[in-house]
Tab-separated table of C-alpha atoms in Angstrom:
chain	number	residue	atom	x	y	z
A	1	MET	CA	107.019	103.910	37.786
A	2	GLY	CA	108.169	101.609	34.867
A	3	PRO	CA	108.673	103.032	31.113
A	4	GLU	CA	105.255	101.676	30.096
A	5	GLY	CA	103.443	103.418	33.040
A	6	LYS	CA	105.426	106.605	32.291
A	7	THR	CA	104.432	106.769	28.757
A	8	LEU	CA	100.907	105.993	29.511
A	9	LEU	CA	100.869	108.906	31.950
A	10	ASN	CA	102.549	111.097	29.476
A	11	ILE	CA	99.535	110.317	26.999
A	12	ILE	CA	96.912	111.153	29.554
A	13	ILE	CA	98.758	114.491	30.495
A	14	LEU	CA	98.795	115.277	26.888
A	15	GLY	CA	95.220	114.585	26.565
A	16	PHE	CA	94.160	116.839	29.689
A	17	GLY	CA	96.327	119.605	28.214
A	18	PHE	CA	94.645	119.480	24.873
A	19	MET	CA	91.241	119.095	26.684
A	20	PHE	CA	91.621	122.267	28.510
A	21	MET	CA	93.141	124.161	25.661
A	22	PHE	CA	90.375	123.025	23.180
A	23	THR	CA	87.583	123.436	25.767
A	24	ALA	CA	88.388	126.998	25.227
A	25	PHE	CA	89.326	127.119	21.572
A	26	GLN	CA	86.625	124.849	20.098
A	27	THR	CA	83.875	126.530	22.162
A	28	CYS	CA	85.192	129.819	20.660
A	29	GLY	CA	85.015	128.647	17.125
A	30	ASN	CA	81.535	127.108	17.670
A	31	ILE	CA	80.294	130.564	18.867
A	32	GLU	CA	82.262	133.128	17.213
A	33	GLN	CA	80.127	133.574	14.207
A	34	THR	CA	77.122	133.978	16.349
A	35	VAL	CA	78.901	136.406	18.787
A	36	ILE	CA	80.245	138.521	15.857
A	37	LYS	CA	76.566	138.795	14.329
A	38	SER	CA	75.528	140.247	17.917
A	39	PHE	CA	78.499	142.364	18.306
A	40	ASN	CA	77.298	146.186	18.492
A	41	SER	CA	80.128	148.154	16.919
A	42	THR	CA	80.560	150.362	13.666
A	43	GLU	CA	84.377	149.873	13.789
A	44	PHE	CA	84.185	145.983	13.752
A	45	HIS	CA	83.659	144.432	10.300
A	46	GLY	CA	84.812	140.821	10.832
A	47	SER	CA	83.447	137.361	9.778
A	48	GLY	CA	83.983	134.271	11.987
A	49	TYR	CA	83.906	132.115	8.660
A	50	THR	CA	86.660	134.435	7.195
A	51	SER	CA	88.713	134.277	10.347
A	52	MET	CA	88.667	130.408	10.544
A	53	ALA	CA	89.466	130.311	6.800
A	54	ILE	CA	92.587	132.302	7.530
A	55	ILE	CA	93.333	130.123	10.391
A	56	TYR	CA	93.297	127.017	8.651
A	57	GLY	CA	94.899	128.374	5.463
A	58	VAL	CA	97.857	129.773	7.329
A	59	PHE	CA	97.929	126.507	9.422
A	60	SER	CA	98.286	124.527	6.068
A	61	ALA	CA	101.076	126.434	4.885
A	62	SER	CA	102.880	126.508	8.150
A	63	ASN	CA	102.966	122.750	8.345
A	64	LEU	CA	105.980	123.134	5.804
A	65	ILE	CA	107.964	124.532	8.673
A	66	ALA	CA	106.412	123.058	11.631
A	67	PRO	CA	108.667	119.930	11.701
A	68	SER	CA	111.709	122.075	11.794
A	69	VAL	CA	110.410	124.212	14.625
A	70	VAL	CA	109.672	121.128	16.600
A	71	ALA	CA	113.159	119.399	15.847
A	72	VAL	CA	114.756	122.710	17.030
A	73	ILE	CA	112.971	123.428	20.405
A	74	GLY	CA	111.403	120.154	21.054
A	75	PRO	CA	107.702	119.067	21.302
A	76	GLN	CA	107.081	120.252	24.750
A	77	LEU	CA	108.050	123.783	24.433
A	78	SER	CA	106.498	123.820	20.856
A	79	MET	CA	103.166	122.946	22.582
A	80	PHE	CA	103.541	125.394	25.344
A	81	PHE	CA	104.285	128.454	23.247
A	82	SER	CA	101.505	127.499	20.728
A	83	GLY	CA	99.157	127.218	23.585
A	84	LEU	CA	99.861	130.896	24.634
A	85	VAL	CA	99.065	132.059	21.219
A	86	TYR	CA	95.876	130.016	21.222
A	87	SER	CA	95.050	132.072	24.561
A	88	GLY	CA	95.733	135.307	22.922
A	89	TYR	CA	93.404	134.625	20.196
A	90	ILE	CA	90.612	133.792	22.616
A	91	ALA	CA	91.396	136.922	24.779
A	92	MET	CA	91.152	139.037	21.540
A	93	PHE	CA	87.406	138.650	21.664
A	94	ILE	CA	87.024	140.514	24.913
A	95	HIS	CA	87.549	143.642	23.189
A	96	PRO	CA	87.835	142.758	19.467
A	97	TYR	CA	88.899	145.223	16.567
A	98	THR	CA	89.097	144.164	13.030
A	99	TRP	CA	92.715	144.452	12.561
A	100	SER	CA	93.460	142.285	15.913
A	101	PHE	CA	90.967	139.898	14.836
A	102	TYR	CA	92.593	138.966	11.503
A	103	THR	CA	96.112	139.476	12.889
A	104	ALA	CA	95.325	136.992	15.536
A	105	SER	CA	93.917	134.712	13.071
A	106	VAL	CA	97.210	134.543	11.226
A	107	VAL	CA	99.384	134.110	14.157
A	108	VAL	CA	97.142	131.171	15.620
A	109	GLY	CA	97.318	129.420	12.233
A	110	ILE	CA	101.152	129.137	12.595
A	111	ALA	CA	100.952	128.222	16.156
A	112	ALA	CA	98.400	125.464	15.262
A	113	ALA	CA	100.669	123.786	12.709
A	114	ILE	CA	103.361	123.630	15.483
A	115	LEU	CA	101.074	122.491	18.102
A	116	TRP	CA	99.663	119.368	16.197
A	117	THR	CA	102.939	118.418	14.689
A	118	ALA	CA	104.405	118.478	18.230
A	119	GLN	CA	101.353	116.486	19.458
A	120	GLY	CA	101.786	113.651	16.726
A	121	ASN	CA	105.345	113.538	17.589
A	122	LEU	CA	104.659	113.042	21.384
A	123	LEU	CA	102.063	110.609	20.772
A	124	THR	CA	104.242	108.541	18.391
A	125	ILE	CA	107.483	108.615	20.761
A	126	ASN	CA	105.048	107.537	23.838
A	127	SER	CA	103.700	104.448	21.872
A	128	THR	CA	104.676	101.274	20.623
A	129	ASP	CA	103.392	99.321	17.505
A	130	ALA	CA	101.155	97.609	19.968
A	131	THR	CA	99.939	100.518	21.959
A	132	ILE	CA	99.560	103.307	19.139
A	133	GLY	CA	95.814	102.440	18.697
A	134	ARG	CA	95.125	102.620	22.301
A	135	ASN	CA	96.872	105.713	22.902
A	136	SER	CA	95.282	107.382	19.985
A	137	GLY	CA	91.739	106.545	21.336
A	138	ILE	CA	92.835	107.669	25.091
A	139	PHE	CA	93.994	111.055	23.498
A	140	TRP	CA	91.180	111.466	21.324
A	141	ALA	CA	88.560	110.962	23.987
A	142	LEU	CA	90.202	113.310	26.397
A	143	LEU	CA	90.520	115.838	23.739
A	144	GLN	CA	86.784	115.542	22.778
A	145	PHE	CA	85.730	116.067	26.420
A	146	SER	CA	86.551	119.865	25.426
A	147	LEU	CA	83.377	119.898	23.521
A	148	PHE	CA	81.309	118.576	26.490
A	149	PHE	CA	82.616	121.136	29.084
A	150	GLY	CA	82.940	124.204	26.992
A	151	ASN	CA	79.591	124.068	25.286
A	152	MET	CA	77.631	123.047	28.565
A	153	TYR	CA	78.981	126.331	29.922
A	154	ILE	CA	77.655	128.136	26.908
A	155	TYR	CA	74.284	126.402	27.109
A	156	PHE	CA	73.707	127.513	30.736
A	157	ALA	CA	75.254	131.045	30.256
A	158	TRP	CA	73.217	131.738	27.182
A	159	HIS	CA	69.901	129.895	28.057
A	160	GLY	CA	67.074	132.091	26.899
A	161	HIS	CA	69.196	134.812	25.396
A	162	VAL	CA	68.023	136.012	22.011
A	163	HIS	CA	70.866	138.551	21.645
A	164	ILE	CA	74.394	138.257	22.969
A	165	SER	CA	75.347	141.442	24.955
A	166	ASP	CA	78.859	142.832	25.392
A	167	LYS	CA	78.874	141.503	29.033
A	168	ASP	CA	77.720	138.143	28.026
A	169	ARG	CA	80.622	138.120	25.540
A	170	GLN	CA	83.346	139.396	27.797
A	171	THR	CA	82.442	137.057	30.690
A	172	VAL	CA	82.517	134.017	28.410
A	173	PHE	CA	85.850	134.769	26.746
A	174	ILE	CA	87.697	135.916	29.867
A	175	SER	CA	86.751	132.499	31.298
A	176	LEU	CA	87.670	130.689	28.209
A	177	THR	CA	91.215	132.445	28.100
A	178	VAL	CA	91.869	131.397	31.553
A	179	ILE	CA	91.055	127.647	30.816
A	180	SER	CA	93.195	127.835	27.823
A	181	LEU	CA	96.163	128.943	29.824
A	182	VAL	CA	95.754	126.045	32.471
A	183	GLY	CA	96.016	123.666	29.474
A	184	SER	CA	99.241	125.291	28.288
A	185	PHE	CA	101.119	125.000	31.363
A	186	LEU	CA	99.917	121.315	31.872
A	187	PHE	CA	102.524	120.382	29.090
A	188	PHE	CA	105.337	120.913	31.393
A	189	LEU	CA	104.223	117.723	33.435
A	190	ILE	CA	105.076	115.490	30.403
A	191	GLN	CA	108.175	113.443	31.185
A	192	LYS	CA	110.887	112.214	28.401
A	193	PRO	CA	110.010	108.584	27.795
A	194	GLU	CA	112.527	105.881	28.767
A	195	PRO	CA	112.915	103.165	26.055
A	196	GLU	CA	112.996	99.740	27.651
A	197	ALA	CA	116.584	98.300	27.151
A	198	THR	CA	117.242	94.709	26.423
A	199	PRO	CA	119.779	93.051	28.688
A	200	SER	CA	122.494	93.166	26.173
A	201	GLU	CA	121.874	96.882	25.466
A	202	ALA	CA	121.651	97.422	29.388
A	203	SER	CA	125.136	95.871	29.812
A	204	GLU	CA	126.667	97.721	27.097
A	205	SER	CA	125.191	101.007	28.189
A	206	LEU	CA	126.811	100.533	31.569
A	207	LEU	CA	130.331	99.918	29.889
A	208	GLN	CA	129.843	103.226	27.896
A	209	THR	CA	128.357	105.502	30.430
A	210	GLU	CA	131.402	107.039	31.759
A	211	SER	CA	132.995	107.572	28.217
A	212	THR	CA	129.670	109.049	26.729
A	213	GLU	CA	129.173	111.397	29.726
A	214	SER	CA	132.784	112.651	29.306
A	215	ALA	CA	132.335	113.003	25.652
A	216	SER	CA	128.911	114.680	25.828
A	217	ILE	CA	130.667	117.630	27.645
A	218	VAL	CA	133.003	118.358	24.700
A	219	VAL	CA	131.227	117.033	21.713
A	220	ALA	CA	128.888	119.560	20.062
A	221	THR	CA	125.405	118.720	19.091
A	222	PRO	CA	124.536	118.452	15.373
A	223	GLY	CA	123.624	122.027	14.097
A	224	LEU	CA	119.900	123.239	14.584
A	225	GLY	CA	119.740	124.323	11.077
A	226	SER	CA	120.620	121.004	9.900
A	227	GLN	CA	117.932	119.304	11.921
A	228	ALA	CA	115.339	121.923	10.720
A	229	LEU	CA	116.339	121.364	7.177
A	230	ASP	CA	116.263	117.521	7.552
A	231	ALA	CA	112.850	117.590	9.103
A	232	PHE	CA	111.667	119.879	6.079
A	233	LYS	CA	113.119	117.806	3.357
A	234	LYS	CA	111.469	114.453	5.139
A	235	ALA	CA	108.045	116.259	5.218
A	236	LEU	CA	108.307	116.945	1.524
A	237	GLN	CA	109.402	113.361	0.718
A	238	LEU	CA	106.641	111.852	2.915
A	239	SER	CA	103.941	113.893	1.220
A	240	VAL	CA	104.564	112.187	-2.126
A	241	THR	CA	104.719	108.469	-0.975
A	242	LYS	CA	102.065	106.068	-2.016
A	243	GLU	CA	100.670	105.700	1.537
A	244	MET	CA	100.298	109.380	2.271
A	245	LEU	CA	98.802	110.109	-1.189
A	246	LEU	CA	96.254	107.314	-0.450
A	247	LEU	CA	95.448	108.696	3.013
A	248	SER	CA	95.421	112.363	1.912
A	249	ILE	CA	91.882	111.932	0.609
A	250	SER	CA	90.586	110.661	3.916
A	251	ILE	CA	92.423	113.194	5.718
A	252	ALA	CA	90.989	116.013	3.511
A	253	TYR	CA	87.503	114.701	4.107
A	254	THR	CA	88.116	115.145	8.007
A	255	GLY	CA	89.022	118.796	7.281
A	256	LEU	CA	85.613	119.498	5.496
A	257	GLU	CA	83.708	117.874	8.292
A	258	LEU	CA	85.770	119.409	11.005
A	259	THR	CA	84.606	122.877	9.557
A	260	PHE	CA	80.930	121.750	9.302
A	261	TYR	CA	80.623	120.391	12.816
A	262	SER	CA	82.821	122.939	14.603
A	263	GLY	CA	81.491	126.126	13.087
A	264	VAL	CA	78.776	125.855	10.376
A	265	TYR	CA	76.441	123.525	12.079
A	266	GLY	CA	76.153	125.417	15.266
A	267	THR	CA	75.522	128.535	13.335
A	268	CYS	CA	72.684	126.864	11.508
A	269	ILE	CA	71.000	125.674	14.637
A	270	GLY	CA	71.363	129.223	16.079
A	271	ALA	CA	69.842	130.749	12.952
A	272	MET	CA	66.674	128.474	12.998
A	273	THR	CA	63.906	130.897	14.480
A	274	GLN	CA	61.564	127.836	14.482
A	275	PHE	CA	63.528	126.464	17.490
A	276	GLY	CA	62.330	129.630	19.608
A	277	ASP	CA	64.138	131.859	21.986
A	278	ASP	CA	66.450	129.074	22.978
A	279	ALA	CA	68.142	128.748	19.602
A	280	LYS	CA	71.357	130.383	20.607
A	281	SER	CA	71.745	128.307	23.799
A	282	LEU	CA	71.229	125.204	21.404
A	283	ILE	CA	74.573	125.955	19.755
A	284	GLY	CA	76.173	125.004	23.190
A	285	LEU	CA	73.765	121.881	23.446
A	286	SER	CA	74.752	120.797	20.061
A	287	GLY	CA	78.334	121.111	20.934
A	288	ILE	CA	77.714	118.800	23.995
A	289	PHE	CA	76.138	116.078	21.616
A	290	ILE	CA	78.996	116.431	19.310
A	291	GLY	CA	81.362	115.893	22.061
A	292	LEU	CA	79.361	112.913	23.604
A	293	GLY	CA	79.607	111.196	20.082
A	294	GLU	CA	83.538	112.114	19.958
A	295	ILE	CA	84.131	110.643	23.368
A	296	LEU	CA	82.131	107.348	22.794
A	297	GLY	CA	83.987	106.697	19.492
A	298	GLY	CA	87.361	107.444	21.292
A	299	GLY	CA	86.485	105.184	24.022
A	300	VAL	CA	84.966	102.287	22.077
A	301	PHE	CA	87.534	102.142	19.094
A	302	GLY	CA	90.612	103.584	20.888
A	303	MET	CA	90.777	102.741	24.642
A	304	LEU	CA	88.993	99.395	24.382
A	305	ASN	CA	90.447	98.653	21.231
A	306	LYS	CA	88.203	95.685	20.495
A	307	CYS	CA	87.485	96.207	16.648
A	308	ASN	CA	91.060	96.389	15.416
A	309	ARG	CA	91.366	92.488	15.253
A	310	PHE	CA	89.438	93.174	12.050
A	311	GLY	CA	91.618	95.896	10.971
A	312	ARG	CA	90.692	99.699	10.714
A	313	ASN	CA	88.357	99.507	7.720
A	314	PRO	CA	85.191	98.584	9.607
A	315	VAL	CA	85.651	101.559	11.910
A	316	VAL	CA	86.089	103.947	9.067
A	317	LEU	CA	83.065	102.388	7.146
A	318	LEU	CA	80.867	102.881	10.385
A	319	GLY	CA	82.113	106.577	10.533
A	320	LEU	CA	80.965	107.129	6.772
A	321	ILE	CA	77.625	105.470	7.474
A	322	THR	CA	77.150	107.564	10.664
A	323	HIS	CA	77.883	110.769	8.777
A	324	PHE	CA	75.804	109.866	5.790
A	325	MET	CA	72.928	109.445	8.264
A	326	ALA	CA	73.536	112.732	9.870
A	327	PHE	CA	73.763	114.673	6.546
A	328	TYR	CA	70.459	113.121	5.254
A	329	LEU	CA	68.601	114.248	8.551
A	330	ILE	CA	70.307	117.613	8.502
A	331	PHE	CA	69.178	118.086	4.884
A	332	LEU	CA	65.545	117.252	5.918
A	333	ASN	CA	65.565	119.377	9.305
A	334	ILE	CA	67.637	122.599	8.596
A	335	ALA	CA	66.772	125.313	6.268
A	336	SER	CA	69.077	125.605	3.244
A	337	ASP	CA	69.918	129.418	3.907
A	338	ALA	CA	70.818	128.757	7.750
A	339	PRO	CA	74.632	128.870	7.211
A	340	ILE	CA	74.368	132.456	5.790
A	341	ALA	CA	71.418	133.784	7.446
A	342	PRO	CA	71.690	137.240	9.166
A	343	GLU	CA	71.591	137.573	13.183
A	344	GLU	CA	67.595	137.646	13.216
A	345	GLY	CA	67.896	134.108	11.594
A	346	THR	CA	66.010	132.378	8.936
A	347	HIS	CA	62.291	131.846	8.585
A	348	LEU	CA	62.637	129.196	5.686
A	349	GLN	CA	61.729	125.614	6.514
A	350	ALA	CA	63.335	122.545	4.979
A	351	TYR	CA	61.429	119.180	4.268
A	352	ILE	CA	60.106	118.406	7.698
A	353	THR	CA	58.872	120.465	10.600
A	354	PRO	CA	62.272	121.450	12.466
A	355	SER	CA	62.899	119.417	15.322
A	356	VAL	CA	65.442	119.988	18.068
A	357	GLU	CA	65.770	116.505	18.892
A	358	VAL	CA	66.574	115.567	15.324
A	359	ALA	CA	68.933	118.556	15.298
A	360	LEU	CA	70.644	117.253	18.327
A	361	LEU	CA	70.793	113.434	17.253
A	362	CYS	CA	72.557	114.801	14.141
A	363	SER	CA	75.288	116.648	16.388
A	364	PHE	CA	75.804	113.151	18.179
A	365	LEU	CA	76.246	111.222	14.802
A	366	LEU	CA	78.621	114.003	13.434
A	367	GLY	CA	80.782	113.644	16.538
A	368	LEU	CA	80.616	109.852	16.328
A	369	GLY	CA	81.444	109.559	12.934
A	370	ASP	CA	84.273	111.982	13.298
A	371	SER	CA	85.869	110.003	15.888
A	372	CYS	CA	85.794	106.956	13.816
A	373	PHE	CA	87.833	108.600	11.140
A	374	ASN	CA	90.299	110.449	13.304
A	375	THR	CA	91.182	107.762	15.636
A	376	GLN	CA	91.948	105.588	12.877
A	377	LEU	CA	93.954	108.024	10.850
A	378	LEU	CA	96.078	108.978	13.917
A	379	SER	CA	96.678	105.264	14.490
A	380	ILE	CA	97.684	104.395	10.867
A	381	VAL	CA	99.812	107.321	10.447
A	382	GLY	CA	101.709	106.926	13.803
A	383	PHE	CA	102.192	103.187	12.636
A	384	MET	CA	103.263	103.725	9.175
A	385	PHE	CA	105.535	106.612	9.789
A	386	ARG	CA	106.886	105.773	13.249
A	387	GLU	CA	110.490	106.757	12.377
A	388	ASP	CA	109.350	110.136	10.913
A	389	SER	CA	106.409	110.890	13.115
A	390	ALA	CA	106.900	114.845	13.215
A	391	PRO	CA	107.114	115.260	9.405
A	392	ALA	CA	104.273	112.677	8.893
A	393	PHE	CA	101.835	114.507	11.073
A	394	ALA	CA	102.885	117.863	9.676
A	395	VAL	CA	101.769	116.481	6.296
A	396	PHE	CA	98.629	115.049	7.829
A	397	LYS	CA	97.778	118.499	9.294
A	398	PHE	CA	98.677	120.216	6.040
A	399	VAL	CA	96.106	118.355	4.090
A	400	GLN	CA	93.391	118.627	6.681
A	401	SER	CA	93.943	122.339	7.341
A	402	ILE	CA	93.947	123.382	3.733
A	403	THR	CA	90.451	121.649	3.102
A	404	ALA	CA	89.261	123.104	6.322
A	405	ALA	CA	90.380	126.567	5.203
A	406	LEU	CA	88.587	126.058	1.692
A	407	ALA	CA	85.383	124.808	3.627
A	408	PHE	CA	85.248	128.008	6.022
A	409	PHE	CA	85.822	130.087	2.748
A	410	TYR	CA	82.912	128.772	0.720
A	411	SER	CA	80.649	128.544	3.835
A	412	ASN	CA	80.229	132.215	3.570
A	413	TYR	CA	78.561	131.724	0.226
A	414	LEU	CA	77.142	128.100	-0.312
A	415	LEU	CA	73.777	127.062	0.771
A	416	LEU	CA	73.438	124.140	3.191
A	417	HIS	CA	72.566	121.441	0.715
A	418	TRP	CA	75.633	122.292	-1.514
A	419	GLN	CA	77.795	122.019	1.540
A	420	LEU	CA	76.503	118.541	2.365
A	421	LEU	CA	76.877	117.371	-1.143
A	422	ILE	CA	80.512	118.164	-1.252
A	423	MET	CA	80.984	116.159	2.117
A	424	VAL	CA	79.301	113.239	0.741
A	425	VAL	CA	81.309	112.948	-2.447
A	426	VAL	CA	84.625	113.516	-0.598
A	427	GLY	CA	83.889	111.130	2.174
A	428	PHE	CA	82.864	108.333	-0.055
A	429	LEU	CA	86.094	108.793	-2.097
A	430	GLY	CA	88.246	109.087	1.308
A	431	THR	CA	86.710	105.873	2.691
A	432	LEU	CA	87.556	103.954	-0.446
A	433	SER	CA	91.236	105.369	-0.300
A	434	PHE	CA	91.553	104.382	3.259
A	435	PHE	CA	90.580	100.889	2.540
A	436	VAL	CA	93.387	100.666	-0.183
A	437	ALA	CA	95.917	102.297	2.163
A	438	GLU	CA	95.025	99.722	4.939
A	439	TRP	CA	95.493	96.908	2.484
A	440	VAL	CA	98.837	98.242	1.274
A	441	VAL	CA	100.169	98.248	4.901
A	442	VAL	CA	98.875	94.766	5.779
A	443	SER	CA	100.286	93.317	2.649
A	444	SER	CA	103.728	95.011	3.102
A	445	ARG	CA	104.035	94.411	6.752
A	446	ARG	CA	102.781	90.747	7.246
A	447	ASP	CA	105.720	89.962	9.488
A	448	THR	CA	104.834	92.714	12.090
A	449	ASP	CA	102.434	92.675	14.783
A	450	TYR	CA	100.033	94.759	12.959
A	451	ASP	CA	96.942	92.655	13.660
A	452	SER	CA	97.463	93.094	17.295
A	453	ILE	CA	97.196	97.110	17.054
């Protein structure tokens, strides 16, 4: 297999690994607040929103050290060990205790920073300027299949259940733990990419092979502490560059809407008593429709790569329009107190008669819009910071996770319409800043093959 075929295979394996891991973790995040509300125990006093706020808060802070960890142990082992921590967090729900719940939240926040920094690094080193857009789309589409499979399982397992029993919970989380572990071990199948050498480089490498191999036996590698420190310094430097500051508002928006579609919206649907006895199973069905939107967006704007001849701006604009449509319909269809309703749900009504069909359409639109933003952000960050991909993606995740943590925190208190308003304002500003960042890159790199990405 040639170098290009090997790198494409690596991207596919990376996508499948994340698909298995996040089939478990995203399903866990989608249902945990509902599960906790149904948990019968006087010893447990946890909140799913608070847990996710802790995860993303620690995630944000840990992005400062994540490039150093990836530099020392490499992206492959970084993802494997992080995957084991994710599996431990999911397994905790089999027999949850308040102390283990919040402790696991802290640890998985650290693991998440390392995992996503390593993922960005692997995506970049297995891509060229011409393939970064395609590979971002392939990875994103495979990752978002996780929403489809995990939530389909929840839909059928909980169909007709008004209350989630201990047995229901244990069965689901044992299955999710096993699925997560499968994804972690898939990372060992990723091979080190081989750069295509030019003829002159190839002949030169033949002349130097013998001396290089001899020298490698006796010459020590650079100090691991030096690598870690360099990665940390580079992350700090990149965080204040003009391009990254412009992109930060867009990245912050993806953190807010990540919180909304992955945790808050499913809880809202499950709290709507007007949806009948199937309201709990509709959480899974909603996740399926979010996944369908994510997969469609990843495929169309990534793998097929048709829109990029016009740049990334039209795709991001489509994402904003799609999200604004979803927010408006959610405002009309879902009761304002749904995010903070008790286990028995809410009896309030919004501005129209609550409709399951409209709720599921909004799920699809949320997923489609999210894929528009994320595929283009992955692509532009990988392109702009090719030589410093691990620190750049650490900054990306730092900004995204800190806003996600903030959103999970205020989701405990704010009514639905205020949460929607926050996303509308930040989404609009983020789209404008992305347009400027794209124009800056185009104007500064007109001599590259940017237009072919």
